[in-house]
Coordinates of C-alpha atoms in Angstrom, one line a residue:
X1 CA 0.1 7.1 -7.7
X2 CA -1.5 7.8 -10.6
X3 CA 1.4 9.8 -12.6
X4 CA 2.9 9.1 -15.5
X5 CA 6.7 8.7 -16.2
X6 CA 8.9 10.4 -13.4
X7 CA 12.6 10.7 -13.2
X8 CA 14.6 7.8 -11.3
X9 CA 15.9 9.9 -8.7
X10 CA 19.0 9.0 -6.7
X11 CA 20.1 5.2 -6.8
X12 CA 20.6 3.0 -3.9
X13 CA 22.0 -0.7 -3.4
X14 CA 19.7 -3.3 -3.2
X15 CA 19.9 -3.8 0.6
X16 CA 18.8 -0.2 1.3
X17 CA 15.9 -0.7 -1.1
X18 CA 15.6 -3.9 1.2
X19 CA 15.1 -1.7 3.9
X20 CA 12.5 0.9 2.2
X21 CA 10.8 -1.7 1.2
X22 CA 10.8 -3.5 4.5
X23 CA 9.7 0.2 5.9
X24 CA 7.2 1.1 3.5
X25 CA 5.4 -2.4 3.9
X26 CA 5.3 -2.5 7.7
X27 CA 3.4 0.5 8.9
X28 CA 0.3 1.1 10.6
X29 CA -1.8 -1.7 9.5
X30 CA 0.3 -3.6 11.6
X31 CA -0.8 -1.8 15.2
X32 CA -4.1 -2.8 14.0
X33 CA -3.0 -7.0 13.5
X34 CA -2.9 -8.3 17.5
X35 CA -6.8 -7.7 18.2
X36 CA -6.9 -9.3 14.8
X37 CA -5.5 -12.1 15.7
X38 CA -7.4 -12.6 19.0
X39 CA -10.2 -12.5 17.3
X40 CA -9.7 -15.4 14.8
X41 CA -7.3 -17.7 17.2
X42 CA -3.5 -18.4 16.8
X43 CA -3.6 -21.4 14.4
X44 CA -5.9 -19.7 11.8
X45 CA -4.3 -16.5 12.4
X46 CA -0.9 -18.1 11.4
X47 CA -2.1 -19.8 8.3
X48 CA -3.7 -17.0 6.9
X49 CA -1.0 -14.5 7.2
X50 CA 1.9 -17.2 6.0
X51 CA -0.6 -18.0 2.9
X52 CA -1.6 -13.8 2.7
X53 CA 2.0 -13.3 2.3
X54 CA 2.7 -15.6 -0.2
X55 CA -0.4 -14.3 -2.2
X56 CA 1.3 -10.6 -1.9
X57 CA 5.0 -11.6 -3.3
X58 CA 3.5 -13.9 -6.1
X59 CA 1.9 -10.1 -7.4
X60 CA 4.7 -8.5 -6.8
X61 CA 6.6 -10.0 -8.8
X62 CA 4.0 -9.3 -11.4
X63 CA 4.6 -5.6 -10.9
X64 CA 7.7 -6.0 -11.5
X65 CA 7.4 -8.0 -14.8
X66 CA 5.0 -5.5 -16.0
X67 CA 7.5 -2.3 -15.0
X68 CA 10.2 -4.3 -16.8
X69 CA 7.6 -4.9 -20.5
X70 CA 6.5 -1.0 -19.8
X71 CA 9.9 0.3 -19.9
X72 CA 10.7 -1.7 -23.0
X73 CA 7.7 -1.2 -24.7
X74 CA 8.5 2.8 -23.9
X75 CA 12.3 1.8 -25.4
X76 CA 11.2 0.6 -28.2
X77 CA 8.6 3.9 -29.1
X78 CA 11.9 5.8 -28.6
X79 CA 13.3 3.9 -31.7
X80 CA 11.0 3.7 -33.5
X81 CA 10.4 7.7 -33.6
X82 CA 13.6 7.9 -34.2
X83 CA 13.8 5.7 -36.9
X84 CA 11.2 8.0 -38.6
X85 CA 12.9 11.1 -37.7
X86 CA 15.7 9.7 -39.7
X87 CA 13.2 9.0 -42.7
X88 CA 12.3 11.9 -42.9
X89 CA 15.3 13.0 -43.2
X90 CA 16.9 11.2 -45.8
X91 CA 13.3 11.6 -48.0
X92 CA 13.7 15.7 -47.9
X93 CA 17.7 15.4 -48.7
X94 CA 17.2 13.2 -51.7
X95 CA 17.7 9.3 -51.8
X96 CA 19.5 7.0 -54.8
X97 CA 17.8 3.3 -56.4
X98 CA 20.4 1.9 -54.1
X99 CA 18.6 4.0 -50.7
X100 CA 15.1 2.9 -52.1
X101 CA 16.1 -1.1 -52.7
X102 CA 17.8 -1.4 -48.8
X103 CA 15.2 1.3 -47.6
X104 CA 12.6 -1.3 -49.0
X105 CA 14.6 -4.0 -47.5
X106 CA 14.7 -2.3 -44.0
X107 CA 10.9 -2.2 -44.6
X108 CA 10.8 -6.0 -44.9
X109 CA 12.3 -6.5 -41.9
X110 CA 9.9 -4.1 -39.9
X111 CA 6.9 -6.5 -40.1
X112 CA 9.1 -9.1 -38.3
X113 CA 8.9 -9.6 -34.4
X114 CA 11.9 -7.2 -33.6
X115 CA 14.0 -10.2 -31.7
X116 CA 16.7 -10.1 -33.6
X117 CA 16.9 -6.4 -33.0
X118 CA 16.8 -6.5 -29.4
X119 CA 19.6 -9.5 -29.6
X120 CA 21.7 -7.2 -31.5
X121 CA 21.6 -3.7 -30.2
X122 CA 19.4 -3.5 -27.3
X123 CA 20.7 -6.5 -25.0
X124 CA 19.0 -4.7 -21.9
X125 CA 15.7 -3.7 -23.5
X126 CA 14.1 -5.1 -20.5
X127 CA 16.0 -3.3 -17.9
X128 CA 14.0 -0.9 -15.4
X129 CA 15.2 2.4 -15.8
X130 CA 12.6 4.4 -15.6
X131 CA 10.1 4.9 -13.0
X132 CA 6.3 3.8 -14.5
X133 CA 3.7 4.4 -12.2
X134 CA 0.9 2.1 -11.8
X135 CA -1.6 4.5 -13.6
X136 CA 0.5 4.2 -16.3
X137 CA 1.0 0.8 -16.6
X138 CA -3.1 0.8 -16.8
X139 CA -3.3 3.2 -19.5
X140 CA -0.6 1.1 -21.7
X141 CA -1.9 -1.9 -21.0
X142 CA -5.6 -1.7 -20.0
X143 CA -8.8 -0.7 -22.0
X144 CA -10.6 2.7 -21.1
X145 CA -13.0 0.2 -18.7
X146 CA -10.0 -1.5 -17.7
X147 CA -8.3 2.3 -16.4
X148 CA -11.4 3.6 -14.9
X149 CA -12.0 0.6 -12.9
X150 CA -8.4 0.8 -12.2
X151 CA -8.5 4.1 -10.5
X152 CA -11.9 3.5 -8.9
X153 CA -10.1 0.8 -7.0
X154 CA -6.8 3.3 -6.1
X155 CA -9.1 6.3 -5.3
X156 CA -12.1 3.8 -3.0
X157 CA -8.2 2.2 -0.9
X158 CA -7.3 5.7 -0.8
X159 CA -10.5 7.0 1.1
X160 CA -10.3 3.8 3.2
X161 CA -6.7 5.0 4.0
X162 CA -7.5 8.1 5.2
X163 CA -10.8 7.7 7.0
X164 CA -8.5 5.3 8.9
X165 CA -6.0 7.8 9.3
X166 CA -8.9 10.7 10.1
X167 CA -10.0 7.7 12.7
X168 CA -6.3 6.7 14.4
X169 CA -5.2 9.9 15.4
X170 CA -8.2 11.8 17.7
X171 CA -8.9 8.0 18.9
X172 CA -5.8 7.8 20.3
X173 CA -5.8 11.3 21.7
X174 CA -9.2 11.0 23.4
X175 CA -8.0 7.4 24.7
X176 CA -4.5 8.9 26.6
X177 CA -6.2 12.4 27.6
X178 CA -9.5 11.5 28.9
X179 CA -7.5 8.2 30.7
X180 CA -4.8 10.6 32.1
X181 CA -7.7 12.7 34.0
X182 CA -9.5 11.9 37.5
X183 CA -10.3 8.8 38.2
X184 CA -9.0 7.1 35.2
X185 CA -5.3 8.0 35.1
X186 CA -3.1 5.2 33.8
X187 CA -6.5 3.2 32.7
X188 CA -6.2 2.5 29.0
X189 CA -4.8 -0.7 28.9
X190 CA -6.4 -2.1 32.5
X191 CA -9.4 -4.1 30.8
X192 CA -11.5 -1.5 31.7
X193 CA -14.8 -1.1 29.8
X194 CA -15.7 2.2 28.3
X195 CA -18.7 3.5 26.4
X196 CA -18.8 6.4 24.0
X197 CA -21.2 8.2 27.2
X198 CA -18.7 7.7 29.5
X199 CA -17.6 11.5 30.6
X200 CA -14.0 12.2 29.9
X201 CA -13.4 15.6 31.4
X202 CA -16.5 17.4 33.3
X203 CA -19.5 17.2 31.3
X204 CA -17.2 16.3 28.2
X205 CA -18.2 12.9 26.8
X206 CA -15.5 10.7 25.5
X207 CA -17.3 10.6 22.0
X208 CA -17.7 14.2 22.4
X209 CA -13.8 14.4 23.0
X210 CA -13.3 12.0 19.8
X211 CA -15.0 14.7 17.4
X212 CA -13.6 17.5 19.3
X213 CA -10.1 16.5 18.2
X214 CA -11.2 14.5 14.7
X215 CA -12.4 18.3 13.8
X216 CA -8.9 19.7 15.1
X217 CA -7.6 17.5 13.4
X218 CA -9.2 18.1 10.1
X219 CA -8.8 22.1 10.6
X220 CA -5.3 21.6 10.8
X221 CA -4.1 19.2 8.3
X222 CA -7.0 19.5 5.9
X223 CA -5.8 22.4 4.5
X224 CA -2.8 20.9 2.8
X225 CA -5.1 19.4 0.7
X226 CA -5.3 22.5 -1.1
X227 CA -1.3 22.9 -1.7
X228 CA 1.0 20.4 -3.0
X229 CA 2.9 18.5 -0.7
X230 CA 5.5 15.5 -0.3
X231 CA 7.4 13.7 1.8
X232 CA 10.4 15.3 2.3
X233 CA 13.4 12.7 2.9
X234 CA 14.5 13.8 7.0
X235 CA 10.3 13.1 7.8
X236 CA 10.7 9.6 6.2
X237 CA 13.8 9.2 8.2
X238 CA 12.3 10.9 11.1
X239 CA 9.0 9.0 10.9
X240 CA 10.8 5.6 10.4
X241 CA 12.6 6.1 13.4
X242 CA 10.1 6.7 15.5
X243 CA 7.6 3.7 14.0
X244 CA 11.0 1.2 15.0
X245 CA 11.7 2.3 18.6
X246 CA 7.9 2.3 19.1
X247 CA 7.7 -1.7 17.9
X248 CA 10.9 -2.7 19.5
X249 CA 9.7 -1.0 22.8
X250 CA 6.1 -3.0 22.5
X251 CA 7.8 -6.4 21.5
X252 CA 10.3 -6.1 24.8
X253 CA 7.9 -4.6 27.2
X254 CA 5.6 -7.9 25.9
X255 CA 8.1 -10.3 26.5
X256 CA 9.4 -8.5 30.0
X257 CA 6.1 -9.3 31.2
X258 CA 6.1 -12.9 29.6
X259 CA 8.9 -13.9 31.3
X260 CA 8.0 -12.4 34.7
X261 CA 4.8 -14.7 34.2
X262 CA 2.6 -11.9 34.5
X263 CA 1.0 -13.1 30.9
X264 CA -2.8 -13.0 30.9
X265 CA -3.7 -14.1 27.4
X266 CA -4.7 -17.6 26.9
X267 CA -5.7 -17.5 22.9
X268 CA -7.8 -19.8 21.2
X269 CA -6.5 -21.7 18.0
X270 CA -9.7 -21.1 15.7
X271 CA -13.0 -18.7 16.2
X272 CA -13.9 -18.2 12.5
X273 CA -15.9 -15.3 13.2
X274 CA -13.0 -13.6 12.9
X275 CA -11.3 -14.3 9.7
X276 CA -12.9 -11.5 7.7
X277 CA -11.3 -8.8 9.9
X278 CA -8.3 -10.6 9.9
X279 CA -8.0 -11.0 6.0
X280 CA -9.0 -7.4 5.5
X281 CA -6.1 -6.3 8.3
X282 CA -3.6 -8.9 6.7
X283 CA -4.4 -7.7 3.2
X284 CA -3.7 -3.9 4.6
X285 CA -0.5 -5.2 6.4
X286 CA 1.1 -6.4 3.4
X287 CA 0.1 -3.6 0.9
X288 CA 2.8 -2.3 -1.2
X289 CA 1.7 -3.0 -4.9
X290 CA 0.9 0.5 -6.1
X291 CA 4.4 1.9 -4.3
X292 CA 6.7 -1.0 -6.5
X293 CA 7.7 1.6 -9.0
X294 CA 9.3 4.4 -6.9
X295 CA 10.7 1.6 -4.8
X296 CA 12.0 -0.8 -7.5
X297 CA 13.1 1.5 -10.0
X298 CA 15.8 3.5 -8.2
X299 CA 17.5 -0.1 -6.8
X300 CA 21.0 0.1 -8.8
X301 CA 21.7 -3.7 -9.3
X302 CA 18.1 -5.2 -9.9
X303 CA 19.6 -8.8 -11.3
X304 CA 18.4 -10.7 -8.1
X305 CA 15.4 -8.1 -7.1
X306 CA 12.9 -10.7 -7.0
X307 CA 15.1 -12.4 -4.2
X308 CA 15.3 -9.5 -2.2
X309 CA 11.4 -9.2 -2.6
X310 CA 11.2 -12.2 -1.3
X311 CA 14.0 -12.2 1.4
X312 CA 11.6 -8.7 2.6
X313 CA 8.3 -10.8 2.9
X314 CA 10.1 -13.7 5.2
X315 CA 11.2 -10.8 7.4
X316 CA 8.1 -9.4 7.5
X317 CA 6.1 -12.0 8.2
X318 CA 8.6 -13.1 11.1
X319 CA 8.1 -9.4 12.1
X320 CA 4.1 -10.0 11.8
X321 CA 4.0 -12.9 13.8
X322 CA 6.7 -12.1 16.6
X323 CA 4.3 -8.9 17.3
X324 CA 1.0 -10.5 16.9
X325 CA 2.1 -13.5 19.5
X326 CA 3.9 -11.8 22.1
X327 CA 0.5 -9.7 22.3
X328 CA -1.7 -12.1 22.2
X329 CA -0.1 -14.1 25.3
X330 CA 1.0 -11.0 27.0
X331 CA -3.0 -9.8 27.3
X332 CA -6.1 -11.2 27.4
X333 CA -8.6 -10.7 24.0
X334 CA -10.5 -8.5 25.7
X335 CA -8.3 -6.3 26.5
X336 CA -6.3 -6.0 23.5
X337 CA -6.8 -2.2 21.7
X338 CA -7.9 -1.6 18.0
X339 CA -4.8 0.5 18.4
X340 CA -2.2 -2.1 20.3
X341 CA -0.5 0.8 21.2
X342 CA -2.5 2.4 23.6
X343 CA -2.5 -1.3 25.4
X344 CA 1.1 -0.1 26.8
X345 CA -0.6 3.6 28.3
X346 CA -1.2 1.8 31.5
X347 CA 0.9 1.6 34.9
X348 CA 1.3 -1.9 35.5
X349 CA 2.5 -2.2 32.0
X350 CA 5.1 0.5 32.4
X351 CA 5.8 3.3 34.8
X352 CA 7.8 5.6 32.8
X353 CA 5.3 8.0 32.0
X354 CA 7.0 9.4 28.9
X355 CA 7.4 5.6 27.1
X356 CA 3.7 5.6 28.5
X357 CA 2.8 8.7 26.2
X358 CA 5.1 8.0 23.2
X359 CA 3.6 5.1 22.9
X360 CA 0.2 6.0 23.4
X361 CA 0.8 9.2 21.0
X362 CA 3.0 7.0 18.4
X363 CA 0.3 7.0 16.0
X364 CA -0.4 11.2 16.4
X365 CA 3.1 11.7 15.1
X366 CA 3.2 8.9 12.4
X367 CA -0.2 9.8 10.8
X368 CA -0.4 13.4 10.9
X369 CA 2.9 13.5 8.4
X370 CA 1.5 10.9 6.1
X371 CA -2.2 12.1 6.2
X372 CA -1.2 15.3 3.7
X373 CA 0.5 13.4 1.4
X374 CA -2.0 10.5 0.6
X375 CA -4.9 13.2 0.7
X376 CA -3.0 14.9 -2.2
X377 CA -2.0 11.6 -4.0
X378 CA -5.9 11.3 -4.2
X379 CA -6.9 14.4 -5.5
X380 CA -4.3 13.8 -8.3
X381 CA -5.7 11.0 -8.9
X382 CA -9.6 12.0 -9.0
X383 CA -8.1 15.0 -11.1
X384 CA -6.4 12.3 -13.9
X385 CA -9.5 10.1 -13.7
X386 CA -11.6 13.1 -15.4
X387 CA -8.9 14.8 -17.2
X388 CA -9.0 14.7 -21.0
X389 CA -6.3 15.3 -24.0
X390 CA -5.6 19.0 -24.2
X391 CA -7.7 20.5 -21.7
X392 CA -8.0 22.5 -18.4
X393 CA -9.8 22.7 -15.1
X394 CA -11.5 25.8 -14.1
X395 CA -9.7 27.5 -10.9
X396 CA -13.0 26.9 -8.9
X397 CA -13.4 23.1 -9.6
X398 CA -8.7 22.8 -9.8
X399 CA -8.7 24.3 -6.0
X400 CA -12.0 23.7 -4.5
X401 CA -13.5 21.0 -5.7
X402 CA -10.9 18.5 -6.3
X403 CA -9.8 19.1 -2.6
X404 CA -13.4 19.3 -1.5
X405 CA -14.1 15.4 -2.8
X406 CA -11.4 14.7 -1.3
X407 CA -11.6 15.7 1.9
X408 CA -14.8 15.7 3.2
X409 CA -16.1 11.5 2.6
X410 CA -13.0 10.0 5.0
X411 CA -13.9 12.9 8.0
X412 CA -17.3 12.1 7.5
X413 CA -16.7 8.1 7.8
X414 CA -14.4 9.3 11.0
X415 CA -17.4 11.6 12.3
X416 CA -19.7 8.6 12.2
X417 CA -17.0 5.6 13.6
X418 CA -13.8 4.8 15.4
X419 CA -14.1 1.1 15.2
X420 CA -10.4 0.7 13.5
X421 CA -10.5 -2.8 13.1
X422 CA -13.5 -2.9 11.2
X423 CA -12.2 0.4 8.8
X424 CA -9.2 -1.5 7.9
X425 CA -11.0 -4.9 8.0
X426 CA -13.1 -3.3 5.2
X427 CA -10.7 -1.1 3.3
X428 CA -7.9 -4.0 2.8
X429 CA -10.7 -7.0 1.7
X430 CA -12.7 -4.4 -0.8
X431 CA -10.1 -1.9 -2.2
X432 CA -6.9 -3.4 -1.2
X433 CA -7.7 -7.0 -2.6
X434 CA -8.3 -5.3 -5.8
X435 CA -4.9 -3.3 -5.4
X436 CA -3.0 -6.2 -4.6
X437 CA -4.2 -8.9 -6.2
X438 CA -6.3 -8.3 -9.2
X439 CA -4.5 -5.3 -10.8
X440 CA -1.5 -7.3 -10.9
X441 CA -2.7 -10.5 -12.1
X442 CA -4.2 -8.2 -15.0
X443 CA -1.1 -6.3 -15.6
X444 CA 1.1 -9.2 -15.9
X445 CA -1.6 -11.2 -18.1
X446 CA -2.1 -7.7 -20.4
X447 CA 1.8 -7.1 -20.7
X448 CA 2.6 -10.6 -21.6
X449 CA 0.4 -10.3 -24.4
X450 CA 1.4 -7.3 -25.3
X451 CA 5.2 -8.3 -25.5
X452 CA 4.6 -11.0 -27.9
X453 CA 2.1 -9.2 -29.6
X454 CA 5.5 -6.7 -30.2
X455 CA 8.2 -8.1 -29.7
X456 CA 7.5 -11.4 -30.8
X457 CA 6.8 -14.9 -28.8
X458 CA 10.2 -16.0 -28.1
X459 CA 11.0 -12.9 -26.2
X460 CA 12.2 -13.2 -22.9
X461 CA 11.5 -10.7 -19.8
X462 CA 14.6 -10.5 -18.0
X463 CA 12.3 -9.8 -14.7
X464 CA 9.4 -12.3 -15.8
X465 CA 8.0 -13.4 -12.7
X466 CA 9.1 -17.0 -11.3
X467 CA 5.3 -17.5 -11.0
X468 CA 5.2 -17.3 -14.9
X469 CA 2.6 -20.1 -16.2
X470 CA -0.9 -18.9 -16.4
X471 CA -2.0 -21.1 -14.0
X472 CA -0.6 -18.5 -11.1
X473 CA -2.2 -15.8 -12.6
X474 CA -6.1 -17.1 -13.3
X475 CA -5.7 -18.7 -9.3
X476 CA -4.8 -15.2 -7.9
X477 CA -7.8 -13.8 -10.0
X478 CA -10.2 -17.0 -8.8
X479 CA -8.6 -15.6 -5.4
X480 CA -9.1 -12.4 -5.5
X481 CA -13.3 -12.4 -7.2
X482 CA -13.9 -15.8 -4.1
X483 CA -12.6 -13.2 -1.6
X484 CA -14.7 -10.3 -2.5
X485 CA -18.0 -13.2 -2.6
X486 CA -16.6 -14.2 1.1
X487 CA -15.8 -10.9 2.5
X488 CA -19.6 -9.7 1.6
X489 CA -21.6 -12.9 2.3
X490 CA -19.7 -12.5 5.7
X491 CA -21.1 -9.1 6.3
X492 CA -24.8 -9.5 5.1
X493 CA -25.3 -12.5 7.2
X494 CA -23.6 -11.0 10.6
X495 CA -24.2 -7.6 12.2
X496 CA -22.6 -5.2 11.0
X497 CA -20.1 -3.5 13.6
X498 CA -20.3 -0.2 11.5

């Protein structure tokens, strides 16, 4: 996330980068988006999330301007070193009146924009051939304050991510174990009431359970945070499997029950308590921003790609919606899970007990593969936020430290509270508003300016943005500042659930 220039990799057609993008966007923000919408009522629910998506493929498509000015500022860098590779050439071989007089002419022509150039031998100066990270977009575009804030805001979504992550997994282990035990077997999903003090098995508490397997957990995946790890292509295809039977199975099983007229949720259109969850979950649900580059870059025919962006959100949203209403008519609000999974653990729902535990241990599986990988995307990230030109990290603070920072705060956060909702309530409307909307209304802004400032003012991006007046930009920025005021006023005046 923070790297610099990266090879392409293996092209695809558009519609499989459809489908990784379709994949990448809807993940587990998602399980989190039912009690979500209970809690703010249908009609505001809907609005928001229609209006939240439209607001997340307006600055996409300013990623995807900026990727397309990086590559051809990059491009153009290329020729120009070789220009004065040539130079330098020609001046230690000897050059005639004639060389100096066109030389001088050549010279001339420099300190014009370089349109005609472009025009002439670079027709495709624009195109996106080469993977630019978002980290590196900053440092091209932004000023030193601009890149530090920038990775404050990656590294602050990051720990959100995987305190959520640290959260998801022993919540839902304590939830399907201490249910499948004595008197609460099948239980989960029942609408029954349970406290933290509530014994799980003998004198185990259930909070007690919770830490027990938050610290397995940690014991065993925290260590990969001291070794570098990715995602190797059968675990995405593994894990992407898995996350689609387990959404298909909740979407039919809702439905079943629907029709049968078993349905116990009557929703409420509006409660406005509940919009700042909502917006932080919707803002989560639709993240993708600081992926674009690996996603967009390796699409083979990227003529149309703001299209299939676009075509993506309408599924997505239909997606969103089709999940988030069949849940909230198929239970009531207060029995609808942080974790709408584990609404599907109980008997009356189902009576297969192995759908009852793949779904209820969905999120185990999904998690635990990602957690490594975003844990090391963030200590590469605090590791590029202190590095400077030419120098070295000591082994102690490259292997320990590093790591260390990296671990420990999300565990912590983890150790102290399982309220899901609220963790990505608070980690999409702080971090990921940043992420998604203000980075990119900056980047587009910066690399517009810095295209003319190059290449002259009647350049044209071939991927400039449909949203391309300035009037789009400065309302996602007005956005994006009015929702970190409203987020925040919305806290300090109500209880914290934290």
């Amino acid at each position: 996330m923070a790297g610099g220039i990266t090879d392409t990799g293996e092209l695809y057609s558009p519609y499989v980068g459809l489908v990784y993008m379709f994949n990448l966007i809807v993940g587990t923000g998602a399980l989190t988006m039912p009690k979500a919408f209970a809690m703010a009522g249908w009609l505001v629910s809907l609005v928001l999330l229609m209006f939240l998506g439209f607001m997340s493929y307006m600055t996409t498509t300013f990623v995807v301007e900026a990727m397309a000015a990086a590559n051809a500022q990059l491009r153009w860098k290329r020729m120009e070193k070789r220009k004065e590779d040539d130079e330098d050439e020609d001046s230690s071989s000897g050059v005639s009146d004639t060389d100096v007089l066109l030389q001088d002419g050549y010279e001339r022509a420099e300190t014009r924009p370089i349109l005609s150039v472009q025009r002439r031998g670079s027709p495709n100066i624009f195109e996106i051939t080469e993977r630019v990270e978002m980290g590196q977009m900053a440092s091209m575009f932004f000023n030193k304050v601009g890149v530090n804030l920038f990775y404050f805001c990656i590294i602050i979504y990051l720990y959100g991510d995987l305190a959520i992550y640290a959260a998801a997994v022993p919540v839902s282990l304590m939830q399907v174990t201490c249910s499948a035990t004595g008197n609460h077997s099948c239980s989960v999903g029942d609408g029954t009431k349970y406290n933290d003090t509530d014994k799980c098995w003998g004198p185990i508490r259930r909070i007690d359970a919770y830490r027990l397997y938050l610290a397995a957990f940690t014991l065993l995946l925290g260590p990969f945070t001291f070794f570098n790890v990715q995602k190797t292509k059968y675990l995405q295809i593994m894990t992407s499997l898995m996350r689609w039977i387990a959404f298909i199975l909740m979407i039919i099983l809702a439905l079943i029950r629907i029709s049968k007229g078993q349905a116990e949720g009557h929703p409420s259109m509006a409660q406005l308590s509940g919009i700042r969850n909502l917006f932080g979950v919707c803002v989560y649900s639709f993240m993708c921003q600081h992926s674009l580059p690996s996603l967009i870059t390796p699409i083979s025919k990227k003529k149309h790609v703001n299209k299939l962006v676009l075509l993506d959100y309408i599924l997505i949203l239909a997606f969103y919606s089709l999940l988030s209403f069949t849940a909230i008519y198929c239970f009531r609000n207060d029995t609808l899970m942080d974790m709408y999974t584990l609404n599907f653990t109980n008997c009356d729902i189902i009576n297969v007990a192995f759908i009852r535990y793949f779904l209820g241990l969905f999120p185990v599986f999904t998690i635990s593969t990602n957690f490594p990988i975003i844990a090391v995307t963030l200590r590469n990230n605090w590791k590029t936020l202190f590095h400077r030109e030419g120098g070295t990290y000591p082994w102690l603070v490259d292997r320990i430290v590093f790591p260390a920072i990296t671990l420990i705060p999300p565990v912590l956060v983890a150790f102290c509270t399982h309220d899901l909702e609220s963790l990505v309530g608070i980690t999409g409307a702080y971090a990921g508003n940043g992420i998604q909307y203000l980075i990119p209304a900056f980047l587009a802004y910066c690399s517009r300016k810095d295209t003319q400032l190059v290449f002259g003012s009647g350049t044209v991006n071939k991927h400039l943005s449909p949203f391309r007046h300035t009037f789009w930009i400065v309302f996602v920025l007005i956005w994006g500042f009015s929702c970190f005021v409203f987020v925040t006023a919305n806290i300090v005046l109500s209880e914290p659930k934290l």
